[in-house]
XYZ file of N, CA and C in Angstrom:
357
model
N 3.558 -2.391 -8.199
C 3.280 -2.856 -6.855
C 2.366 -1.886 -6.153
N 1.706 -2.397 -5.142
C 0.836 -1.550 -4.341
C 1.656 -0.955 -3.201
N 1.373 0.281 -2.837
C 2.051 0.949 -1.724
C 1.193 0.786 -0.465
N 1.871 0.529 0.657
C 1.178 0.223 1.904
C 1.724 1.087 3.034
N 0.818 1.627 3.848
C 1.212 2.440 4.998
C 0.429 1.975 6.220
N 1.169 1.499 7.233
C 0.536 1.031 8.464
C 0.396 2.165 9.480
N -0.560 2.006 10.359
C -0.732 2.926 11.476
C -1.436 2.196 12.608
N -1.399 2.793 13.795
C -2.145 2.242 14.913
C -1.330 1.530 15.968
N -0.036 1.409 15.750
C 0.794 0.766 16.763
C 0.953 1.643 17.986
N 1.566 1.081 19.023
C 1.785 1.851 20.231
C 2.093 0.968 21.414
N 2.020 1.572 22.599
C 2.291 0.887 23.854
C 0.966 0.592 24.556
N 0.804 -0.646 24.983
C -0.427 -1.044 25.655
C -0.087 -2.025 26.766
N -0.902 -2.075 27.782
C -0.684 -3.017 28.880
C -1.209 -4.406 28.519
N -0.690 -5.401 29.214
C -1.175 -6.762 29.034
C -2.689 -6.803 29.212
N -3.341 -7.489 28.275
C -4.793 -7.577 28.300
C -5.499 -6.502 27.513
N -4.758 -5.510 27.064
C -5.339 -4.411 26.317
C -5.561 -4.746 24.850
N -6.023 -3.740 24.122
C -6.352 -3.904 22.711
C -5.741 -2.797 21.871
N -5.469 -3.121 20.614
C -5.041 -2.158 19.614
C -5.649 -2.564 18.291
N -5.872 -1.583 17.427
C -6.281 -1.874 16.065
C -5.281 -1.256 15.099
N -4.679 -2.097 14.307
C -3.762 -1.642 13.267
C -4.530 -1.437 11.976
N -4.112 -0.432 11.235
C -4.681 -0.172 9.919
C -3.568 -0.154 8.883
N -3.914 -0.524 7.674
C -2.964 -0.491 6.570
C -3.691 0.066 5.353
N -3.278 1.245 4.926
C -3.884 1.895 3.777
C -3.086 1.574 2.528
N -3.781 1.168 1.475
C -3.126 0.792 0.226
C -3.401 1.827 -0.853
N -2.448 1.937 -1.780
C -2.618 2.833 -2.920
C -1.782 2.316 -4.078
N -2.113 2.778 -5.267
C -1.290 2.487 -6.427
C -1.806 1.379 -7.335
N -2.628 0.494 -6.820
C -3.199 -0.602 -7.607
C -4.601 -0.894 -7.083
N -5.453 -1.504 -7.878
C -6.788 -1.865 -7.375
C -6.691 -2.786 -6.165
N -7.088 -2.282 -5.024
C -6.922 -2.999 -3.762
C -7.622 -4.346 -3.781
N -8.767 -4.431 -4.405
C -9.553 -5.660 -4.383
C -8.910 -6.787 -5.176
N -7.826 -6.525 -5.875
C -7.116 -7.567 -6.610
C -6.024 -8.232 -5.778
N -5.922 -7.835 -4.501
C -4.837 -8.329 -3.661
C -5.344 -9.038 -2.414
N -4.698 -10.167 -2.117
C -4.823 -10.732 -0.793
C -3.895 -9.958 0.134
N -4.245 -9.892 1.404
C -3.476 -9.085 2.352
C -3.061 -9.924 3.551
N -1.952 -9.522 4.146
C -1.482 -10.229 5.325
C -0.860 -9.277 6.332
N -0.894 -9.694 7.584
C -0.157 -9.012 8.645
C 0.930 -9.965 9.142
N 2.149 -9.460 9.177
C 3.285 -10.194 9.691
C 3.817 -9.452 10.912
N 4.646 -10.132 11.689
C 5.333 -9.457 12.785
C 6.730 -10.019 12.946
N 7.602 -9.183 13.477
C 8.973 -9.600 13.740
C 9.414 -9.026 15.071
N 9.737 -9.920 15.985
C 10.253 -9.529 17.288
C 11.778 -9.544 17.243
N 12.429 -8.797 18.129
C 13.898 -8.768 18.136
C 14.493 -10.166 18.254
N 15.420 -10.487 17.357
C 16.089 -11.770 17.393
C 15.287 -12.924 16.847
N 14.098 -12.631 16.315
C 13.250 -13.702 15.785
C 12.960 -13.468 14.312
N 12.546 -14.531 13.636
C 12.188 -14.408 12.231
C 10.801 -13.776 12.083
N 10.604 -13.169 10.939
C 9.291 -12.619 10.635
C 8.291 -13.752 10.487
N 7.110 -13.579 11.063
C 6.094 -14.624 10.992
C 4.768 -14.046 10.523
N 4.005 -14.885 9.830
C 2.676 -14.495 9.388
C 1.717 -14.588 10.566
N 1.031 -13.505 10.826
C 0.066 -13.445 11.918
C -1.331 -13.764 11.423
N -1.719 -13.129 10.319
C -3.067 -13.319 9.788
C -3.063 -12.943 8.309
N -3.963 -13.560 7.563
C -4.095 -13.257 6.144
C -5.566 -13.267 5.772
N -5.881 -12.517 4.727
C -7.260 -12.424 4.251
C -7.239 -12.389 2.733
N -8.213 -13.029 2.109
C -8.210 -13.048 0.648
C -8.798 -11.756 0.094
N -8.859 -11.652 -1.220
C -9.234 -10.392 -1.856
C -10.634 -9.922 -1.483
N -11.537 -10.861 -1.250
C -12.924 -10.490 -0.970
C -13.219 -10.360 0.526
N -12.316 -10.884 1.346
C -12.585 -10.915 2.779
C -13.311 -12.165 3.218
N -13.583 -13.055 2.288
C -14.350 -14.246 2.608
C -13.551 -15.381 3.203
N -12.236 -15.258 3.182
C -11.377 -16.309 3.717
C -10.268 -15.687 4.541
N -10.081 -16.199 5.754
C -9.027 -15.695 6.638
C -8.258 -16.868 7.250
N -7.011 -16.591 7.580
C -6.190 -17.572 8.292
C -5.433 -16.861 9.396
N -5.101 -17.608 10.454
C -4.418 -17.037 11.604
C -3.317 -17.973 12.105
N -2.283 -17.373 12.651
C -1.296 -18.160 13.378
C -1.958 -18.708 14.644
N -1.546 -19.882 15.056
C -2.148 -20.496 16.243
C -2.007 -19.594 17.472
N -0.924 -18.855 17.532
C -0.645 -18.035 18.709
C -1.604 -16.867 18.879
N -2.350 -16.521 17.828
C -3.248 -15.369 17.915
C -4.713 -15.725 17.697
N -4.987 -16.987 17.388
C -6.371 -17.392 17.148
C -7.246 -17.085 18.360
N -8.397 -16.501 18.094
C -9.317 -16.147 19.161
C -9.044 -14.792 19.784
N -7.902 -14.200 19.478
C -7.555 -12.885 20.034
C -7.458 -11.806 18.961
N -6.987 -12.164 17.779
C -6.801 -11.201 16.690
C -7.834 -11.454 15.601
N -8.240 -10.376 14.943
C -9.166 -10.474 13.816
C -8.678 -9.597 12.675
N -8.535 -10.196 11.506
C -8.164 -9.442 10.310
C -9.435 -9.164 9.521
N -9.516 -7.968 8.963
C -10.669 -7.601 8.145
C -10.207 -6.588 7.104
N -11.062 -6.334 6.143
C -10.716 -5.363 5.106
C -11.951 -4.621 4.656
N -11.723 -3.402 4.174
C -12.769 -2.580 3.590
C -12.283 -2.180 2.202
N -12.762 -2.855 1.185
C -12.283 -2.588 -0.165
C -12.704 -1.212 -0.671
N -13.769 -0.667 -0.130
C -14.192 0.677 -0.520
C -13.221 1.732 0.002
N -12.511 1.396 1.087
C -11.550 2.337 1.691
C -10.102 1.923 1.433
N -9.896 0.833 0.665
C -8.539 0.366 0.362
C -7.723 0.157 1.639
N -8.342 -0.441 2.626
C -7.708 -0.578 3.931
C -7.940 -1.977 4.499
N -6.893 -2.496 5.135
C -6.991 -3.745 5.872
C -6.689 -3.447 7.334
N -7.338 -4.191 8.218
C -7.220 -3.948 9.652
C -6.766 -5.210 10.380
N -6.166 -4.990 11.536
C -5.878 -6.091 12.444
C -6.318 -5.646 13.835
N -7.422 -6.215 14.302
C -7.898 -5.950 15.648
C -7.222 -6.928 16.590
N -6.519 -6.401 17.573
C -5.754 -7.235 18.500
C -6.312 -7.051 19.903
N -6.838 -8.110 20.459
C -7.400 -8.096 21.813
C -6.604 -9.020 22.723
N -6.788 -8.844 24.013
C -6.117 -9.690 25.012
C -4.623 -9.793 24.733
N -4.016 -8.659 24.521
C -2.607 -8.633 24.140
C -1.707 -9.137 25.256
N -0.639 -9.785 24.824
C 0.333 -10.383 25.743
C 1.719 -9.791 25.462
N 2.616 -9.832 26.439
C 3.975 -9.317 26.178
C 4.638 -9.994 24.977
N 4.338 -11.249 24.734
C 4.943 -11.942 23.595
C 4.397 -11.475 22.247
N 3.398 -10.631 22.254
C 2.910 -10.020 21.011
C 3.746 -8.807 20.623
N 4.647 -8.398 21.481
C 5.511 -7.259 21.192
C 6.361 -7.532 19.963
N 6.278 -6.641 18.980
C 6.995 -6.823 17.711
C 6.735 -5.626 16.813
N 7.463 -5.585 15.718
C 7.110 -4.678 14.630
C 6.137 -5.432 13.726
N 5.007 -4.810 13.451
C 3.970 -5.435 12.637
C 3.993 -4.821 11.236
N 3.986 -5.694 10.251
C 4.055 -5.285 8.851
C 2.807 -5.732 8.096
N 2.358 -4.867 7.250
C 1.286 -5.176 6.313
C 1.923 -5.604 4.995
N 1.318 -6.583 4.324
C 1.856 -7.058 3.059
C 0.715 -7.412 2.115
N 1.022 -7.357 0.814
C 0.019 -7.633 -0.211
C 0.548 -8.634 -1.221
N -0.343 -9.454 -1.749
C 0.004 -10.395 -2.811
C -1.140 -10.412 -3.820
N -0.808 -10.512 -5.092
C -1.873 -10.571 -6.107
C -2.783 -11.764 -5.843
N -4.069 -11.610 -6.099
C -5.031 -12.694 -5.896
C -4.556 -13.953 -6.609
N -4.503 -15.065 -5.890
C -4.066 -16.326 -6.457
C -2.586 -16.592 -6.339
N -1.809 -15.606 -5.928
C -0.371 -15.785 -5.766
C -0.026 -16.103 -4.313
N 0.956 -16.974 -4.076
C 1.373 -17.255 -2.703
C 2.418 -16.277 -2.175
N 2.902 -15.393 -3.029
C 4.018 -14.525 -2.678
C 3.542 -13.119 -2.302
N 3.934 -12.688 -1.090
C 3.693 -11.304 -0.682
C 4.817 -10.446 -1.238
N 4.516 -9.623 -2.223
C 5.545 -8.850 -2.901
C 5.608 -7.393 -2.528
N 4.587 -6.900 -1.839
C 4.557 -5.496 -1.435
C 4.470 -5.427 0.080
N 5.276 -4.528 0.666
C 5.367 -4.444 2.121
C 5.280 -3.005 2.589
N 4.688 -2.819 3.764
C 4.712 -1.528 4.412
C 5.983 -1.351 5.214
N 6.090 -0.206 5.875
C 7.306 0.120 6.612
C 7.301 -0.453 8.022
N 6.161 -0.890 8.491
C 6.044 -1.485 9.814
C 5.603 -0.487 10.872
N 4.955 -1.023 11.905
C 4.539 -0.210 13.045
C 4.824 -1.002 14.321
N 5.374 -0.319 15.306
C 5.783 -0.983 16.539
C 4.597 -1.189 17.466
N 4.486 -2.401 17.980
C 3.516 -2.720 19.026
C 4.297 -3.224 20.235
N 4.086 -2.577 21.368
C 4.760 -2.973 22.596
C 3.719 -3.240 23.673
N 3.783 -4.432 24.241
C 2.840 -4.820 25.284
C 3.614 -4.952 26.589
N 3.271 -4.124 27.539
C 3.973 -4.136 28.827
C 3.297 -5.106 29.795
N 4.130 -5.706 30.645
C 3.599 -6.688 31.604
C 3.243 -6.028 32.918
C-alpha cells in the first residue's frame, strides 16, 4: 500500500481559503487515483473530490463544486485540495485516500487533518 500524510488544515473564517496537501510514499504515485474525503462529527465520511492517475479526470461532491479544486503533481508525489469560499459546514476532518488505477476501492488512507471554519 501507499503511505499518505496530509497537511495544511487549520482554523479559517467563513469565506476564507485553505490548501490541503497529501504526500505519498511507498509505491509509484502515478499508478494511483487519489481522493479527498471528509467526516464531520456525527456524520458519515463522504467523498469530496477525486482525481485519476494522470490528473485528466476529476469529480466533486455537489456541495463543493465551484469552490474546491483537486490537483496533483506526480513529480512531487503529492495531491492537493484547494478550498475557497469556505463555509462552516465544511468543518470536518479531511482525509486523503488512494486507489490503484482502475480500481473503485480506496485502500490506503492518511491520518486526517482538521479543518475548522468559524462563522
